[in-house]
Amino acid sequence: MPKLPTWLCWWKGIEPEIVVGKERVFAGQEADFKITVMNSSDYETGGISVSYSVEDSDRNIVSQNVHPITRIDSGEIHVIDVSFETRLGVTAYNVIASVAVAGREIPVTATLNTYWVRANLRPSTTTQFADGKAPVFFEGEIETNYAAPMEIDSMVEVVAPRKERILARSEEKMVLGGDGILLIDSDDFDPLIIPADASEGVERCRLRMTIDDRQGTQIASSISKPFYVGFTGRPIQISLRSSIGTVIHPGDSIPIELDIRAEGSKQPENATIDVVFLADSGQQHRIDSYSLSDFLEGPVVMHWRVPSLKGTPQERTGVIKAVLLEESQKLSATESQRFMISDQGIMMNIDSLRVPKEARVGQEISGWLRIRRNLEQGEPAILRLWFNYTGSDPIPAIEQSVKQARNLSLAFGPLEIPGIAGPEEDEVEIIAEILYQGTLLDRRSAVIALKEQDLARTQVEFSGIPSFVRPDDGISSVVHLTSRAESPEQVNVSARLESVAGNELLATRDILLEPGKPSLLPVDFRVPISAEMSTAHLVVELDYSDSKSSNKKRFKVKAIESPIFTVGFSIKDERGKPIPGLVPRVTPVKIGVEIMSRSLGLKDLQMALRVMTRRELSAEFQIPFDTIDSEEFQTEIEWTTPSVDMVTNFYLDIVMSQHGRQLPSRALDITKKQFTVY
């Protein structure tokens, strides 16, 4: 390079280098190298990017990437670690890197060499008969550029590509010497014998050889030219398929598929198939039995309910075995993989039971309990709830199945506390029981203190409120008030809606309640959209001259099923002409917002228009939108595009809330508007 003035040497001080490890790796393993960038100048340098690509000997790109460097201090060395997977049979890789600094690039290259192992295998014949006796003959060689002797694990397989099956296999440990080539033949391996029943007819097969190093990593593979294998007739066979783990539990349902194959063989007339669980101790547990007529229409699928076995592990460990018998003579047999039946049964307990501490007879209550279970396998359990008064028969309240979960929290109710004939009781006991397969596993109880009936001066009942409602549903309910007092009295009655969206006063009225004469209070309300997937209450408060009381009706709000609002955007210039997608920077624009609502009369709504990039919020505008009086709402916002240094993509979005709670995305169908500022 000619000597130039210092002010022309823009690369001076930036010294890149590719550092390749001293030890080679074998082809097929992971290789790594380092790219170092050193700043030998007296000042810091920034805005550097390092790009690299790794190419094999055929100029195929194996790996490439770009690493930005924001700053390098004086004397600092920045190191970039790179690793990539090498390919079998590729001997060398070229690393081509460049460092971009001050608008120029500094190229740097290096070569990474690998050790390689190549295998070549040739069958000794073009046709072979599979009789279970004659081995497959072959010869070949293994080459390497690794100088020192190395131990390798060689495996030769006969594969049938059409059926994707391995018909025979043989393995052998060898030492690949430093001379670089090793001649092999079938005498160096155990006989490669193809079973007579491995397939049918004629199969086009190949020899496949794989070579692993001492760590078990594959370093070479080879596929031979095809040859043909002929299979003769097969005796009757039985096959068993089942997905069984190493440990199964009592009560599990295990599917088992049985099939009979008798191509080219005469089927015995009186043969039976016995399926048993054969333990390592020699004990047999019958599962089922079949005749050959059961297989006329195809395989038979059965479900084995795992029994509970007690004893030593040898008595609970074994296989599922299917045996084909004719007059006590075994014709064929097959078995599954070994597994163990756990001796641990299903255990469950009611960890907690929560109910109100006090209530009145006829009042609806809700509660909560938690069930713990040791295993998720098996059948669902049964939960029962009872009300129990001292000296009386239990009164059933709930009986339902509960799913197989290790920790299950369950809410129940509303349940009405029943009354009984006879003297008034001071308390009632609520009992929770958990049963599995008819056996009681656990019981827990809680006591509810009963208030005196005369405290309920007015009987309050609700009608017109379903147990489940949808967001934005209009509910027309009626509160029925019946006085139990001995004389008329003036009561101030107020009704409010309690939900996660807040408390809303619905109605208030002064009512003269006469003994035994019902009074009605109509209460109309709309379920808040933001209260979806929650529980709400209609609360009625009675304000007497000397006391107060309240009653509530609980109901659940479902999820939003379809969008309530449809939102669209438009962007126009100052003259009102639509802008398709490209907007110059520092340009006044008008952003149009059009909202279609399928529901009218919604109140206490807030809306915010957001102008955003992918990384940040650029601008936000609050739009007056308190009440919806029509199906369509339109407004325009004036905005000036920011002064950007590079081309930036923006998009428009809307956030709506009701009663200060943001509406879920399911409530809005927004067609996002994207545009680019340049």
XYZ file of C-alpha atoms in Angstrom:
678
model
C 0.000 0.000 0.000
C 1.518 3.386 -0.927
C 2.321 5.838 1.824
C -0.337 8.553 2.049
C -0.752 11.616 4.253
C -2.285 10.959 7.654
C -5.413 12.992 6.852
C -6.100 10.660 3.908
C -5.736 7.470 6.005
C -9.390 7.184 7.096
C -8.726 3.630 8.196
C -5.840 4.580 10.472
C -6.470 3.454 14.057
C -9.110 0.796 13.221
C -7.414 -2.618 13.060
C -9.743 -5.573 12.331
C -8.624 -9.203 12.509
C -10.235 -12.629 12.151
C -8.970 -15.069 14.798
C -9.479 -18.739 13.973
C -9.083 -21.348 16.716
C -5.922 -23.444 16.699
C -7.769 -26.735 16.927
C -9.788 -27.874 13.954
C -13.187 -29.460 14.273
C -14.582 -32.352 12.338
C -16.960 -31.625 9.502
C -20.497 -31.778 10.852
C -19.569 -30.236 14.216
C -19.874 -26.639 15.374
C -16.967 -24.343 14.488
C -16.255 -20.876 15.856
C -14.018 -17.882 15.246
C -13.637 -14.335 16.538
C -13.635 -10.973 14.778
C -11.644 -8.384 16.733
C -11.728 -4.654 16.055
C -9.025 -2.636 17.802
C -8.970 1.155 18.140
C -5.305 2.117 18.289
C -5.963 5.818 17.807
C -5.916 8.449 20.556
C -9.654 9.175 20.315
C -12.888 7.232 20.526
C -14.592 6.123 17.332
C -18.275 5.317 16.770
C -20.767 4.390 14.075
C -18.926 1.205 13.078
C -20.614 -1.853 11.632
C -18.989 -5.250 11.088
C -20.502 -7.552 8.461
C -19.364 -11.062 7.729
C -20.299 -14.100 5.684
C -19.085 -17.700 5.870
C -18.854 -19.579 2.560
C -18.011 -23.212 1.925
C -15.699 -24.404 -0.804
C -18.565 -24.319 -3.329
C -19.258 -20.623 -2.537
C -22.488 -21.474 -0.722
C -23.233 -19.064 2.106
C -23.449 -20.935 5.407
C -23.833 -17.981 7.793
C -23.905 -14.213 7.556
C -24.746 -11.310 9.848
C -24.125 -7.640 10.653
C -22.962 -6.424 14.090
C -23.173 -2.675 14.860
C -20.610 -1.100 17.205
C -21.830 2.140 18.720
C -18.491 3.202 20.192
C -14.904 1.985 20.694
C -12.743 3.840 23.175
C -9.091 4.469 22.546
C -7.098 1.277 23.090
C -10.234 -0.877 23.334
C -10.542 -4.202 21.489
C -14.103 -5.168 20.550
C -14.573 -8.948 20.169
C -17.380 -10.593 18.202
C -17.828 -14.352 18.782
C -19.266 -16.267 15.819
C -20.181 -19.943 15.648
C -21.806 -21.986 12.898
C -22.585 -25.587 12.045
C -20.203 -27.185 9.568
C -21.460 -29.682 7.033
C -20.377 -33.251 6.498
C -18.004 -33.583 3.571
C -16.982 -29.892 3.434
C -13.261 -29.455 4.094
C -12.796 -25.676 4.282
C -14.724 -22.432 4.783
C -13.853 -18.863 3.770
C -14.657 -16.092 6.243
C -15.141 -12.754 4.465
C -15.620 -9.726 6.730
C -15.647 -5.989 6.289
C -15.588 -3.131 8.779
C -17.573 -0.066 7.708
C -16.253 3.160 9.230
C -16.418 6.765 8.051
C -18.207 5.752 4.853
C -15.466 3.293 3.845
C -14.964 -0.449 4.303
C -11.899 -2.336 5.553
C -11.924 -5.872 4.154
C -10.435 -8.827 6.020
C -10.542 -12.545 5.192
C -9.522 -15.860 6.696
C -9.822 -19.571 5.980
C -11.134 -22.194 8.405
C -10.143 -25.787 7.682
C -11.882 -28.864 9.107
C -10.992 -32.466 9.642
C -13.096 -34.737 7.488
C -13.980 -38.382 7.357
C -15.411 -39.965 4.213
C -16.917 -43.407 3.880
C -17.702 -45.397 0.766
C -19.733 -48.613 0.865
C -20.543 -51.079 -1.945
C -22.846 -54.142 -1.762
C -21.247 -57.323 -3.150
C -24.404 -58.368 -4.989
C -27.305 -56.774 -6.796
C -29.889 -59.337 -5.573
C -30.324 -60.903 -2.161
C -32.915 -63.288 -0.721
C -34.016 -62.724 2.839
C -34.280 -66.115 4.539
C -33.050 -65.134 7.981
C -29.773 -67.032 7.467
C -27.697 -65.611 4.596
C -25.769 -62.417 5.505
C -25.403 -59.363 3.282
C -21.838 -59.035 1.927
C -20.247 -55.651 1.274
C -16.907 -53.858 1.073
C -15.665 -50.278 1.216
C -13.199 -47.842 2.697
C -13.006 -45.006 5.213
C -10.732 -42.006 4.547
C -9.694 -39.072 6.740
C -7.225 -36.192 6.831
C -6.789 -36.566 10.614
C -3.172 -37.487 11.192
C -3.368 -39.273 14.542
C -5.128 -42.626 15.110
C -8.694 -42.230 16.393
C -11.389 -44.542 17.741
C -14.657 -44.534 15.811
C -18.032 -46.273 16.105
C -19.169 -47.595 12.731
C -22.724 -48.718 12.062
C -23.964 -50.391 8.867
C -27.713 -50.671 8.198
C -29.866 -52.178 5.499
C -32.640 -49.653 4.848
C -35.773 -49.873 2.725
C -36.411 -46.260 1.608
C -39.916 -46.964 0.293
C -41.137 -48.185 3.671
C -38.756 -45.987 5.681
C -37.676 -49.017 7.678
C -34.374 -50.453 8.884
C -34.253 -54.149 8.023
C -30.901 -55.067 9.598
C -28.143 -53.388 11.571
C -24.595 -54.109 12.720
C -22.166 -52.002 14.778
C -18.449 -52.240 15.383
C -15.719 -50.180 17.090
C -12.681 -49.462 14.936
C -9.436 -47.521 14.973
C -8.872 -45.226 12.008
C -5.093 -45.124 11.593
C -2.865 -42.219 10.745
C -2.305 -43.480 7.170
C -5.621 -41.826 6.224
C -7.466 -44.828 4.690
C -9.064 -47.939 6.183
C -10.329 -50.795 4.043
C -13.398 -52.568 5.422
C -15.676 -55.423 4.395
C -18.508 -57.484 5.873
C -16.036 -59.686 7.774
C -15.213 -56.719 10.030
C -18.793 -56.609 11.344
C -21.252 -59.011 12.877
C -23.280 -60.799 10.159
C -25.814 -58.450 8.612
C -28.828 -60.783 8.381
C -32.224 -59.634 7.104
C -35.143 -61.431 8.829
C -37.448 -63.320 6.504
C -40.508 -61.535 7.895
C -39.042 -58.018 7.764
C -41.062 -57.162 4.627
C -42.941 -58.636 1.665
C -42.232 -59.258 -2.006
C -39.201 -57.447 -3.405
C -37.742 -54.368 -1.764
C -35.261 -51.878 -3.250
C -32.724 -51.459 -0.449
C -29.506 -49.577 0.258
C -26.618 -49.895 2.681
C -26.216 -46.927 5.004
C -23.096 -46.335 7.046
C -22.730 -43.793 9.843
C -19.533 -43.039 11.766
C -19.461 -41.445 15.245
C -16.512 -40.263 17.291
C -15.879 -41.276 20.921
C -18.313 -38.588 22.150
C -21.113 -39.998 20.007
C -21.104 -37.135 17.497
C -21.679 -38.148 13.885
C -18.692 -37.251 11.718
C -19.492 -39.096 8.465
C -22.262 -40.924 6.637
C -22.575 -42.794 3.375
C -25.337 -44.374 1.251
C -24.546 -47.194 -1.179
C -25.998 -47.940 -4.581
C -29.328 -49.809 -4.459
C -29.720 -53.577 -4.462
C -32.805 -55.765 -4.348
C -33.990 -58.068 -1.561
C -36.630 -60.749 -2.112
C -38.845 -61.911 0.767
C -40.594 -65.286 0.871
C -43.973 -66.098 2.524
C -44.467 -65.148 6.163
C -46.064 -67.142 9.010
C -49.070 -65.756 10.812
C -48.083 -62.898 13.091
C -49.676 -60.754 15.743
C -48.819 -57.079 16.300
C -49.469 -54.913 19.347
C -49.370 -51.116 19.416
C -49.798 -48.955 22.491
C -48.470 -45.617 23.716
C -47.327 -46.520 27.226
C -44.928 -44.465 29.303
C -42.356 -45.855 31.677
C -44.697 -45.306 34.652
C -48.495 -45.523 34.567
C -50.993 -45.067 37.368
C -53.969 -47.075 38.594
C -57.165 -45.911 36.949
C -55.467 -44.806 33.721
C -57.140 -45.888 30.475
C -54.510 -47.360 28.117
C -55.514 -47.850 24.431
C -54.142 -51.071 22.893
C -54.394 -51.939 19.189
C -54.099 -55.599 18.100
C -53.769 -56.811 14.515
C -53.258 -60.156 12.738
C -51.105 -60.652 9.649
C -51.311 -63.939 7.774
C -50.221 -63.198 4.203
C -49.252 -66.437 2.468
C -50.178 -68.556 5.493
C -53.238 -70.593 6.367
C -55.167 -69.192 9.291
C -55.888 -71.647 12.112
C -59.595 -72.155 12.661
C -59.781 -72.395 16.464
C -57.001 -70.013 17.460
C -57.451 -67.472 20.247
C -55.499 -64.413 21.315
C -54.901 -63.900 25.025
C -53.791 -60.466 26.239
C -52.203 -60.352 29.699
C -50.050 -58.157 31.896
C -46.922 -60.226 32.548
C -45.038 -59.019 35.626
C -41.301 -59.503 36.121
C -42.156 -61.794 39.033
C -43.889 -64.174 36.601
C -47.444 -63.365 37.700
C -50.015 -62.861 34.957
C -53.080 -60.605 35.107
C -55.637 -61.264 32.383
C -56.661 -58.238 30.294
C -58.872 -59.732 27.545
C -59.237 -62.575 25.031
C -60.240 -62.602 21.328
C -60.871 -65.038 18.472
C -59.636 -64.602 14.889
C -63.160 -63.739 13.756
C -62.877 -60.499 15.714
C -60.195 -59.353 13.240
C -62.145 -59.894 10.012
C -62.890 -56.177 9.654
C -59.445 -54.962 10.685
C -57.474 -54.234 13.851
C -59.146 -54.428 17.259
C -58.747 -51.488 19.637
C -59.284 -52.083 23.349
C -58.937 -49.839 26.418
C -57.262 -51.334 29.460
C -58.164 -49.793 32.797
C -54.956 -50.089 34.817
C -55.623 -52.007 38.046
C -54.210 -51.170 41.453
C -51.486 -53.712 42.235
C -49.826 -53.990 45.622
C -46.533 -55.644 46.383
C -42.889 -55.373 45.382
C -41.721 -53.460 42.306
C -41.158 -56.804 40.509
C -44.875 -57.530 40.893
C -45.821 -54.133 39.429
C -43.248 -53.981 36.603
C -43.678 -55.897 33.362
C -45.096 -55.878 29.832
C -48.405 -56.300 28.032
C -48.138 -59.594 26.154
C -50.390 -60.903 23.385
C -50.156 -64.652 22.608
C -51.747 -66.486 19.638
C -52.682 -70.008 20.745
C -54.179 -73.041 18.971
C -55.004 -75.996 21.209
C -52.536 -74.735 23.852
C -49.760 -74.457 21.236
C -48.182 -71.027 20.882
C -48.114 -69.885 17.246
C -46.984 -66.285 17.714
C -46.428 -63.752 20.476
C -45.551 -60.106 20.895
C -45.190 -57.733 23.805
C -44.986 -54.041 24.618
C -42.119 -52.149 26.186
C -41.566 -52.569 29.919
C -43.340 -50.219 32.301
C -44.218 -49.915 35.979
C -47.639 -49.523 37.583
C -47.442 -46.976 40.367
C -48.751 -48.122 43.725
C -49.824 -44.576 44.538
C -53.576 -44.148 44.134
C -55.592 -40.982 43.683
C -55.492 -38.791 46.798
C -57.558 -35.620 47.152
C -58.406 -33.211 49.939
C -60.430 -30.037 50.374
C -57.779 -27.548 51.356
C -60.065 -24.603 52.137
C -63.777 -23.796 52.388
C -64.969 -20.188 52.606
C -68.596 -19.109 53.209
C -70.196 -16.057 54.904
C -70.013 -16.083 58.686
C -73.668 -15.143 59.077
C -76.838 -15.062 57.005
C -80.596 -15.487 57.240
C -82.847 -18.370 56.275
C -83.944 -17.833 52.669
C -80.935 -15.657 51.876
C -78.707 -16.552 48.916
C -75.040 -17.076 49.703
C -71.927 -17.756 47.619
C -68.728 -19.479 48.618
C -65.368 -20.736 47.510
C -63.255 -23.837 48.087
C -59.901 -25.245 46.929
C -59.313 -28.906 46.063
C -55.844 -30.459 45.918
C -55.105 -33.662 43.976
C -51.883 -35.642 43.719
C -52.331 -36.918 40.130
C -54.024 -35.529 37.025
C -54.677 -39.031 35.665
C -57.805 -40.985 36.317
C -61.467 -40.082 36.346
C -63.012 -36.788 37.484
C -64.010 -36.606 41.146
C -67.475 -35.730 42.510
C -68.097 -32.725 44.750
C -71.124 -32.667 47.041
C -72.392 -29.792 49.175
C -74.956 -30.239 51.972
C -76.789 -28.035 54.458
C -77.063 -29.695 57.856
C -79.145 -28.665 60.865
C -78.574 -30.374 64.216
C -80.944 -33.292 64.633
C -82.234 -33.142 61.026
C -81.376 -34.953 57.808
C -78.789 -33.256 55.551
C -80.285 -31.169 52.726
C -78.447 -31.616 49.342
C -77.337 -28.404 47.641
C -74.830 -29.274 44.871
C -73.485 -32.439 43.247
C -71.125 -31.988 40.294
C -67.951 -33.441 38.780
C -64.645 -31.590 39.056
C -61.805 -31.849 36.565
C -58.494 -33.608 37.179
C -56.339 -30.659 38.274
C -53.668 -30.703 40.948
C -54.867 -27.371 42.387
C -58.446 -26.379 41.644
C -60.171 -23.268 43.032
C -63.935 -23.491 42.697
C -66.593 -20.849 43.352
C -70.139 -21.982 44.040
C -73.485 -20.285 44.476
C -75.735 -18.527 44.828
C -77.286 -21.085 47.204
C -80.426 -20.331 49.184
C -80.218 -21.279 52.847
C -83.153 -23.643 53.409
C -85.449 -23.532 56.402
C -86.771 -26.491 58.407
C -89.958 -27.144 60.315
C -89.728 -26.785 64.052
C -87.994 -24.350 66.359
C -85.643 -21.788 64.866
C -81.960 -22.752 64.703
C -79.044 -20.513 65.663
C -76.691 -21.910 63.023
C -76.492 -24.143 59.966
C -73.525 -26.282 58.892
C -72.478 -26.444 55.252
C -70.588 -29.651 54.432
C -68.344 -30.225 51.382
C -67.434 -33.799 50.392
C -65.097 -35.042 47.661
C -65.620 -38.573 46.284
C -63.595 -40.628 43.807
C -65.131 -43.728 42.228
C -67.760 -43.783 44.972
C -65.234 -43.572 47.815
C -65.261 -40.591 50.182
C -61.763 -39.056 50.174
C -62.227 -35.908 52.256
C -64.847 -33.804 54.031
C -64.741 -30.230 55.303
C -67.438 -28.141 56.959
C -68.115 -24.555 57.945
C -70.722 -23.035 60.246
C -72.961 -20.116 59.242
C -74.575 -18.200 62.099
C -78.258 -17.472 61.432
C -79.502 -13.974 62.166
C -82.806 -13.511 63.886
C -85.648 -13.352 61.421
C -87.186 -10.230 62.903
C -84.112 -8.256 61.823
C -85.277 -8.667 58.247
C -88.046 -6.103 58.549
C -88.608 -6.203 54.788
C -88.479 -9.166 52.468
C -86.559 -8.208 49.290
C -86.766 -10.264 46.096
C -85.403 -9.636 42.614
C -86.863 -10.570 39.229
C -85.832 -10.010 35.629
C -82.091 -10.505 36.221
C -80.609 -13.592 34.531
C -77.637 -15.398 36.034
C -75.471 -14.584 32.981
C -75.630 -11.349 30.980
C -73.669 -9.899 28.069
C -71.792 -6.597 28.133
C -73.999 -3.666 27.026
C -77.195 -5.682 27.656
C -80.167 -3.614 28.781
C -81.709 -5.180 31.905
C -85.244 -4.359 33.095
C -85.469 -5.691 36.638
C -88.042 -5.316 39.385
C -87.375 -5.227 43.133
C -90.221 -6.719 45.194
C -90.529 -5.305 48.720
C -92.805 -6.883 51.336
C -92.921 -5.378 54.833
C -92.973 -7.682 57.859
C -93.518 -4.871 60.327
C -96.702 -4.530 62.347
C -97.477 -1.014 61.120
C -96.821 1.045 57.968
C -93.452 2.774 57.784
C -91.707 5.190 55.411
C -88.527 3.783 53.856
C -85.993 5.367 51.513
C -85.093 2.721 48.905
C -82.031 3.127 46.671
C -80.643 0.766 44.032
C -77.135 0.812 42.624
C -75.019 -1.330 40.308
C -71.680 -2.574 41.643
C -69.125 -3.894 39.133
C -65.431 -3.624 38.288
C -66.389 -0.532 36.262
C -67.428 1.213 39.494
C -70.619 1.965 41.414
C -73.575 3.543 39.609
C -76.698 4.852 41.372
C -79.689 3.636 39.410
C -82.772 4.707 41.371
C -83.843 6.157 44.710
C -87.368 6.562 46.043
C -89.307 7.066 49.282
C -91.851 4.241 49.625
C -94.557 3.721 52.227
C -94.404 0.026 53.080
C -97.592 -1.467 54.460
C -97.578 -4.787 56.348
C -98.115 -7.773 54.029
C -98.668 -5.574 50.962
C -95.964 -5.907 48.254
C -94.415 -2.801 46.694
C -92.527 -2.738 43.422
C -89.451 -0.723 42.419
C -88.593 -0.928 38.665
C -84.834 -0.700 38.086
C -83.498 -0.423 34.543
C -79.772 -0.472 33.872
C -77.241 -1.262 31.178
C -74.341 -3.623 31.827
C -71.039 -1.687 31.419
C -68.888 -2.864 28.537
C -65.760 -2.714 30.679
C -67.293 -5.179 33.169
C -66.925 -8.151 30.807
C -65.782 -11.480 32.263
C -66.509 -10.419 35.859
C -69.171 -10.587 38.575
C -71.571 -7.708 39.252
C -74.241 -7.050 41.881
C -77.516 -5.139 41.951
C -77.601 -3.733 45.503
C -80.789 -2.454 47.162
C -80.423 -0.415 50.356
C -83.316 0.256 52.735
C -82.941 3.315 54.988
C -85.377 3.160 57.897
C -85.796 5.910 60.430
C -83.798 3.971 62.990
C -81.645 1.498 60.985
C -80.383 0.426 57.568
C -80.246 -2.882 55.692
C -79.178 -4.033 52.235
C -79.735 -6.936 49.868
C -77.948 -7.803 46.665
C -78.467 -9.922 43.562
C -75.348 -11.446 42.023
C -74.933 -12.095 38.291
C -72.036 -12.824 35.954
C -71.023 -10.834 32.881
C -69.901 -12.848 29.847
C -67.106 -11.982 27.426
C -67.746 -9.647 24.484
C -68.812 -11.819 21.559
C -68.589 -9.289 18.687
C -67.139 -5.757 18.356
C -69.382 -2.907 19.505
C -67.438 -0.150 17.741
C -65.995 -0.074 14.214
C -63.232 2.527 13.828
C -61.735 3.865 10.589
C -59.175 6.586 9.828
C -58.336 8.954 6.982
C -55.489 11.416 6.371
C -56.012 14.585 4.302
C -53.963 17.638 3.468
C -54.998 21.202 4.307
C -57.186 21.381 1.197
C -59.073 18.233 2.229
C -57.500 15.999 -0.417
C -56.789 12.421 0.773
C -53.137 11.502 1.211
C -52.509 7.901 0.072
C -49.525 6.941 2.217
C -46.496 9.242 1.867
C -46.448 12.511 3.839
C -43.583 15.040 3.846
C -42.126 15.976 7.210
C -43.279 19.157 9.002
C -46.517 19.174 7.030
C -49.954 20.064 8.486
C -52.445 17.239 7.978
C -56.007 16.489 9.077
C -56.619 13.103 10.680
C -60.203 11.947 10.304
C -61.770 9.495 12.758
C -65.013 7.713 11.909
C -66.704 5.500 14.518
C -69.705 3.292 13.878
C -71.542 2.023 16.975
C -74.080 -0.781 17.070
C -75.325 0.439 20.433
C -76.826 3.817 21.388
C -77.111 5.538 24.721
C -73.684 4.578 26.069
C -72.422 7.096 28.611
C -69.188 8.135 30.349
C -67.009 7.197 27.385
C -63.502 8.502 26.815
C -61.493 8.194 23.602
C -57.848 8.911 22.798
C -56.319 9.039 19.313
C -52.714 7.870 19.233
C -50.118 8.509 16.537
C -47.429 5.875 17.015
C -44.299 4.406 15.553
C -43.227 0.855 16.246
C -41.140 2.008 19.182
C -42.822 5.031 20.730
C -45.909 7.173 21.068
C -45.515 10.272 18.907
C -48.731 12.154 19.760
C -51.994 11.605 21.661
C -55.240 13.554 21.374
C -58.225 13.338 23.716
C -61.484 13.371 21.738
C -64.780 14.506 23.359
C -66.937 11.407 23.259
C -69.036 11.217 26.412
C -72.379 9.898 25.112
C -73.338 8.058 21.923
C -76.513 9.563 20.457
C -76.189 8.260 16.889
C -74.789 5.237 15.117
C -72.064 7.278 13.389
C -69.536 9.665 14.929
C -66.965 11.683 12.941
C -64.269 14.151 13.974
C -61.049 15.656 12.608
C -57.767 16.387 14.361
C -55.160 18.785 12.997
C -51.584 17.583 13.355
C -48.199 18.533 11.956
C -45.909 15.700 10.951
C -42.661 15.649 12.950
C -39.255 16.607 11.612
C -37.690 13.195 11.133
C -34.113 12.489 10.066
C -34.987 9.339 8.147
C -38.009 7.723 6.586
C -40.331 6.671 9.448
C -43.502 4.602 9.440
C -46.425 5.768 11.588
C -49.813 4.252 12.332
C -53.009 5.438 13.988
C -54.745 3.715 16.863
C -57.707 4.384 19.172
C -57.991 3.664 22.898
C -61.492 3.812 24.414
C -62.540 3.565 28.061
C -65.747 3.659 30.040
C -66.041 4.750 33.664
C -62.246 5.199 33.640
C -61.615 1.539 32.677
C -60.108 0.752 29.276
C -62.316 -1.308 26.982
C -60.885 -4.652 25.867
C -59.683 -5.066 22.300
C -62.637 -7.376 21.596
C -64.966 -4.373 21.834
C -63.244 -2.522 18.977
C -62.846 -3.408 15.318
C -60.072 -1.025 14.284
C -58.741 -0.719 10.763
C -55.307 0.676 11.543
C -54.083 3.398 9.205
C -50.408 3.331 8.291
C -48.460 6.112 6.567
C -44.852 7.083 6.004
C -43.224 10.429 6.814
C -40.172 11.305 4.722
